[in-house]
């Protein structure tokens, strides 16, 4: 574990922000800094699961991470200035789930890559996803969930898209702390992502495919 990941795990905000500045000075990429923070947040989650941290600690970790993102987001925005690929991406955290730090990182990266992002926020009911996919004509939908109890919601959204006759129009990628191939299959999603960049690459492929007429997305 790096010093930065450890400082986040220990909820030492001053140290975290100091180390972020140090890394930026050394020209470490903001994406690598986010990856280190991600590791720290996972460690916070483990301590919570082990009964050593409480909900107030989870909240503090979220606050620290949001402050780190406030510093990094403008830098991310400047990373891909030359590369603009139009395309609409609808995203939200599913019903019953309030975690949005990871989703917000995905949103920032998509926007910096030239995608138009419709961010529906957290605790989004299945019907809202369906409505926005229909309204925007988006070809990619991203669903975020971090709780085991909210995975079934992802399936609900995908089933609702099918019932509305929209499943052929839109590719669905799911993301969040512990999604995997098994959960992808269970939900009927087209792909899963353990990090934000995978979501951007997926959207690129979908929109490229639509331009060139190729068939494969995963
Ligand atoms: C911070 C945090 C909170 C904060 C959230 C604040 C916020 N605004 O988001 C608060 C305090 C509110 C919270 C509440 C709860 N939490 Co919480 N939380 C966390 C914690 C520590 C970190 C999550 C985080 O922000 N990680 C950092 C980000 C950057 O990572 P990420 O979310 O995984 O996102 C990345 C990728 O997954 C991916 N990604 C994410 N979404 C998407 C979507 C798409 C489309 C794509 C492409 C990619 C993608 O890209 C991101 C960037 O790389 C996790 C621990 C963990 N292991 O994740 C627990 C954790 C998720 N929480 C947990 C629990 C139990 C809860 C509560 C039920 C606690 C309680 N008793 O009340 C509540 C539930 C509230 C609710 N209804 O949602 C458990 C879930 C266990 C489980 N398997 O179900 C965890 C795993 C902790 C644990 N080990 O026990 N939590």
JSON list of C-alpha atoms in Angstrom, two decimals, residues 7-103:
[
{"chain": "A", "resi": 7, "resn": "UNK", "atom": "CA", "xyz": [-3.16, 8.11, 4.76]},
{"chain": "A", "resi": 8, "resn": "UNK", "atom": "CA", "xyz": [-6.65, 7.76, 3.29]},
{"chain": "A", "resi": 9, "resn": "UNK", "atom": "CA", "xyz": [-7.19, 4.49, 5.12]},
{"chain": "A", "resi": 10, "resn": "UNK", "atom": "CA", "xyz": [-6.14, 6.28, 8.33]},
{"chain": "A", "resi": 11, "resn": "UNK", "atom": "CA", "xyz": [-8.53, 9.18, 7.52]},
{"chain": "A", "resi": 12, "resn": "UNK", "atom": "CA", "xyz": [-5.70, 11.70, 7.81]},
{"chain": "A", "resi": 13, "resn": "UNK", "atom": "CA", "xyz": [-7.07, 14.41, 5.53]},
{"chain": "A", "resi": 14, "resn": "UNK", "atom": "CA", "xyz": [-4.14, 16.83, 5.86]},
{"chain": "A", "resi": 15, "resn": "UNK", "atom": "CA", "xyz": [-1.69, 14.11, 4.98]},
{"chain": "A", "resi": 16, "resn": "UNK", "atom": "CA", "xyz": [-3.81, 12.92, 2.05]},
{"chain": "A", "resi": 17, "resn": "UNK", "atom": "CA", "xyz": [-4.02, 16.40, 0.52]},
{"chain": "A", "resi": 18, "resn": "UNK", "atom": "CA", "xyz": [-0.31, 17.01, 1.16]},
{"chain": "A", "resi": 19, "resn": "UNK", "atom": "CA", "xyz": [0.63, 13.73, -0.58]},
{"chain": "A", "resi": 20, "resn": "UNK", "atom": "CA", "xyz": [-1.66, 14.50, -3.51]},
{"chain": "A", "resi": 21, "resn": "UNK", "atom": "CA", "xyz": [0.15, 17.83, -3.99]},
{"chain": "A", "resi": 22, "resn": "UNK", "atom": "CA", "xyz": [3.52, 16.09, -3.73]},
{"chain": "A", "resi": 23, "resn": "UNK", "atom": "CA", "xyz": [2.55, 13.53, -6.36]},
{"chain": "A", "resi": 24, "resn": "UNK", "atom": "CA", "xyz": [1.21, 16.22, -8.69]},
{"chain": "A", "resi": 25, "resn": "UNK", "atom": "CA", "xyz": [4.51, 18.05, -8.34]},
{"chain": "A", "resi": 26, "resn": "UNK", "atom": "CA", "xyz": [6.26, 14.84, -9.37]},
{"chain": "A", "resi": 27, "resn": "UNK", "atom": "CA", "xyz": [3.91, 14.72, -12.38]},
{"chain": "A", "resi": 28, "resn": "UNK", "atom": "CA", "xyz": [2.17, 11.55, -11.29]},
{"chain": "A", "resi": 29, "resn": "UNK", "atom": "CA", "xyz": [-0.96, 11.18, -13.45]},
{"chain": "A", "resi": 30, "resn": "UNK", "atom": "CA", "xyz": [-4.26, 12.12, -11.76]},
{"chain": "A", "resi": 31, "resn": "UNK", "atom": "CA", "xyz": [-5.57, 8.71, -12.83]},
{"chain": "A", "resi": 32, "resn": "UNK", "atom": "CA", "xyz": [-2.79, 6.96, -10.89]},
{"chain": "A", "resi": 33, "resn": "UNK", "atom": "CA", "xyz": [-3.53, 9.16, -7.88]},
{"chain": "A", "resi": 34, "resn": "UNK", "atom": "CA", "xyz": [-7.20, 8.16, -8.09]},
{"chain": "A", "resi": 35, "resn": "UNK", "atom": "CA", "xyz": [-6.16, 4.49, -8.25]},
{"chain": "A", "resi": 36, "resn": "UNK", "atom": "CA", "xyz": [-4.14, 4.91, -5.04]},
{"chain": "A", "resi": 37, "resn": "UNK", "atom": "CA", "xyz": [-7.10, 6.59, -3.34]},
{"chain": "A", "resi": 38, "resn": "UNK", "atom": "CA", "xyz": [-9.35, 3.79, -4.54]},
{"chain": "A", "resi": 39, "resn": "UNK", "atom": "CA", "xyz": [-7.11, 1.32, -2.69]},
{"chain": "A", "resi": 40, "resn": "UNK", "atom": "CA", "xyz": [-7.32, 3.48, 0.45]},
{"chain": "A", "resi": 41, "resn": "UNK", "atom": "CA", "xyz": [-11.13, 3.61, 0.24]},
{"chain": "A", "resi": 42, "resn": "UNK", "atom": "CA", "xyz": [-11.30, -0.16, -0.16]},
{"chain": "A", "resi": 43, "resn": "UNK", "atom": "CA", "xyz": [-9.21, -0.48, 3.01]},
{"chain": "A", "resi": 44, "resn": "UNK", "atom": "CA", "xyz": [-11.62, 1.84, 4.83]},
{"chain": "A", "resi": 45, "resn": "UNK", "atom": "CA", "xyz": [-14.44, -0.47, 3.70]},
{"chain": "A", "resi": 46, "resn": "UNK", "atom": "CA", "xyz": [-12.56, -3.51, 5.03]},
{"chain": "A", "resi": 47, "resn": "UNK", "atom": "CA", "xyz": [-12.06, -1.84, 8.43]},
{"chain": "A", "resi": 48, "resn": "UNK", "atom": "CA", "xyz": [-15.77, -1.02, 8.49]},
{"chain": "A", "resi": 49, "resn": "UNK", "atom": "CA", "xyz": [-16.67, -4.60, 7.61]},
{"chain": "A", "resi": 50, "resn": "UNK", "atom": "CA", "xyz": [-14.36, -5.78, 10.41]},
{"chain": "A", "resi": 51, "resn": "UNK", "atom": "CA", "xyz": [-16.17, -3.57, 12.92]},
{"chain": "A", "resi": 52, "resn": "UNK", "atom": "CA", "xyz": [-13.13, -1.34, 13.48]},
{"chain": "A", "resi": 53, "resn": "UNK", "atom": "CA", "xyz": [-14.56, 1.69, 11.66]},
{"chain": "A", "resi": 54, "resn": "UNK", "atom": "CA", "xyz": [-18.04, 3.12, 12.01]},
{"chain": "A", "resi": 55, "resn": "UNK", "atom": "CA", "xyz": [-20.44, 4.84, 9.64]},
{"chain": "A", "resi": 56, "resn": "UNK", "atom": "CA", "xyz": [-19.00, 8.22, 10.68]},
{"chain": "A", "resi": 57, "resn": "UNK", "atom": "CA", "xyz": [-15.61, 6.98, 9.44]},
{"chain": "A", "resi": 58, "resn": "UNK", "atom": "CA", "xyz": [-17.12, 5.97, 6.09]},
{"chain": "A", "resi": 59, "resn": "UNK", "atom": "CA", "xyz": [-18.59, 9.46, 5.83]},
{"chain": "A", "resi": 60, "resn": "UNK", "atom": "CA", "xyz": [-15.28, 11.08, 6.64]},
{"chain": "A", "resi": 61, "resn": "UNK", "atom": "CA", "xyz": [-13.50, 8.95, 4.02]},
{"chain": "A", "resi": 62, "resn": "UNK", "atom": "CA", "xyz": [-16.10, 10.08, 1.47]},
{"chain": "A", "resi": 63, "resn": "UNK", "atom": "CA", "xyz": [-15.53, 13.72, 2.38]},
{"chain": "A", "resi": 64, "resn": "UNK", "atom": "CA", "xyz": [-11.77, 13.38, 2.01]},
{"chain": "A", "resi": 65, "resn": "UNK", "atom": "CA", "xyz": [-12.16, 11.63, -1.35]},
{"chain": "A", "resi": 66, "resn": "UNK", "atom": "CA", "xyz": [-14.51, 14.34, -2.57]},
{"chain": "A", "resi": 67, "resn": "UNK", "atom": "CA", "xyz": [-11.91, 16.98, -1.65]},
{"chain": "A", "resi": 68, "resn": "UNK", "atom": "CA", "xyz": [-9.26, 15.04, -3.55]},
{"chain": "A", "resi": 69, "resn": "UNK", "atom": "CA", "xyz": [-11.57, 14.91, -6.57]},
{"chain": "A", "resi": 70, "resn": "UNK", "atom": "CA", "xyz": [-12.24, 18.65, -6.37]},
{"chain": "A", "resi": 71, "resn": "UNK", "atom": "CA", "xyz": [-8.47, 19.09, -6.81]},
{"chain": "A", "resi": 72, "resn": "UNK", "atom": "CA", "xyz": [-8.05, 16.47, -9.56]},
{"chain": "A", "resi": 73, "resn": "UNK", "atom": "CA", "xyz": [-11.14, 17.02, -11.71]},
{"chain": "A", "resi": 74, "resn": "UNK", "atom": "CA", "xyz": [-9.91, 20.19, -13.45]},
{"chain": "A", "resi": 75, "resn": "UNK", "atom": "CA", "xyz": [-6.66, 18.38, -14.25]},
{"chain": "A", "resi": 76, "resn": "UNK", "atom": "CA", "xyz": [-8.49, 15.39, -15.67]},
{"chain": "A", "resi": 77, "resn": "UNK", "atom": "CA", "xyz": [-10.51, 17.75, -17.84]},
{"chain": "A", "resi": 78, "resn": "UNK", "atom": "CA", "xyz": [-7.33, 18.98, -19.50]},
{"chain": "A", "resi": 79, "resn": "UNK", "atom": "CA", "xyz": [-5.94, 15.50, -20.18]},
{"chain": "A", "resi": 80, "resn": "UNK", "atom": "CA", "xyz": [-7.85, 14.76, -23.36]},
{"chain": "A", "resi": 81, "resn": "UNK", "atom": "CA", "xyz": [-8.28, 18.18, -24.90]},
{"chain": "A", "resi": 82, "resn": "UNK", "atom": "CA", "xyz": [-7.61, 17.00, -28.43]},
{"chain": "A", "resi": 83, "resn": "UNK", "atom": "CA", "xyz": [-9.72, 13.91, -28.37]},
{"chain": "A", "resi": 84, "resn": "UNK", "atom": "CA", "xyz": [-13.40, 14.67, -28.68]},
{"chain": "A", "resi": 85, "resn": "UNK", "atom": "CA", "xyz": [-15.80, 11.89, -29.54]},
{"chain": "A", "resi": 86, "resn": "UNK", "atom": "CA", "xyz": [-19.45, 12.81, -29.45]},
{"chain": "A", "resi": 87, "resn": "UNK", "atom": "CA", "xyz": [-21.92, 10.38, -27.95]},
{"chain": "A", "resi": 88, "resn": "UNK", "atom": "CA", "xyz": [-24.43, 10.33, -25.13]},
{"chain": "A", "resi": 89, "resn": "UNK", "atom": "CA", "xyz": [-23.90, 8.31, -21.96]},
{"chain": "A", "resi": 90, "resn": "UNK", "atom": "CA", "xyz": [-26.68, 8.02, -19.40]},
{"chain": "A", "resi": 91, "resn": "UNK", "atom": "CA", "xyz": [-25.48, 7.06, -15.93]},
{"chain": "A", "resi": 92, "resn": "UNK", "atom": "CA", "xyz": [-26.78, 6.75, -12.39]},
{"chain": "A", "resi": 93, "resn": "UNK", "atom": "CA", "xyz": [-26.57, 4.82, -9.15]},
{"chain": "A", "resi": 94, "resn": "UNK", "atom": "CA", "xyz": [-29.43, 2.36, -8.91]},
{"chain": "A", "resi": 95, "resn": "UNK", "atom": "CA", "xyz": [-32.38, 2.53, -6.56]},
{"chain": "A", "resi": 96, "resn": "UNK", "atom": "CA", "xyz": [-31.56, 1.90, -2.90]},
{"chain": "A", "resi": 97, "resn": "UNK", "atom": "CA", "xyz": [-27.89, 2.84, -3.32]},
{"chain": "A", "resi": 98, "resn": "UNK", "atom": "CA", "xyz": [-26.43, 6.20, -2.32]},
{"chain": "A", "resi": 99, "resn": "UNK", "atom": "CA", "xyz": [-22.76, 5.64, -3.21]},
{"chain": "A", "resi": 100, "resn": "UNK", "atom": "CA", "xyz": [-21.68, 8.13, -5.85]},
{"chain": "A", "resi": 101, "resn": "UNK", "atom": "CA", "xyz": [-17.97, 8.87, -5.53]},
{"chain": "A", "resi": 102, "resn": "UNK", "atom": "CA", "xyz": [-17.00, 6.24, -8.11]},
{"chain": "A", "resi": 103, "resn": "UNK", "atom": "CA", "xyz": [-19.85, 7.20, -10.43]}
]
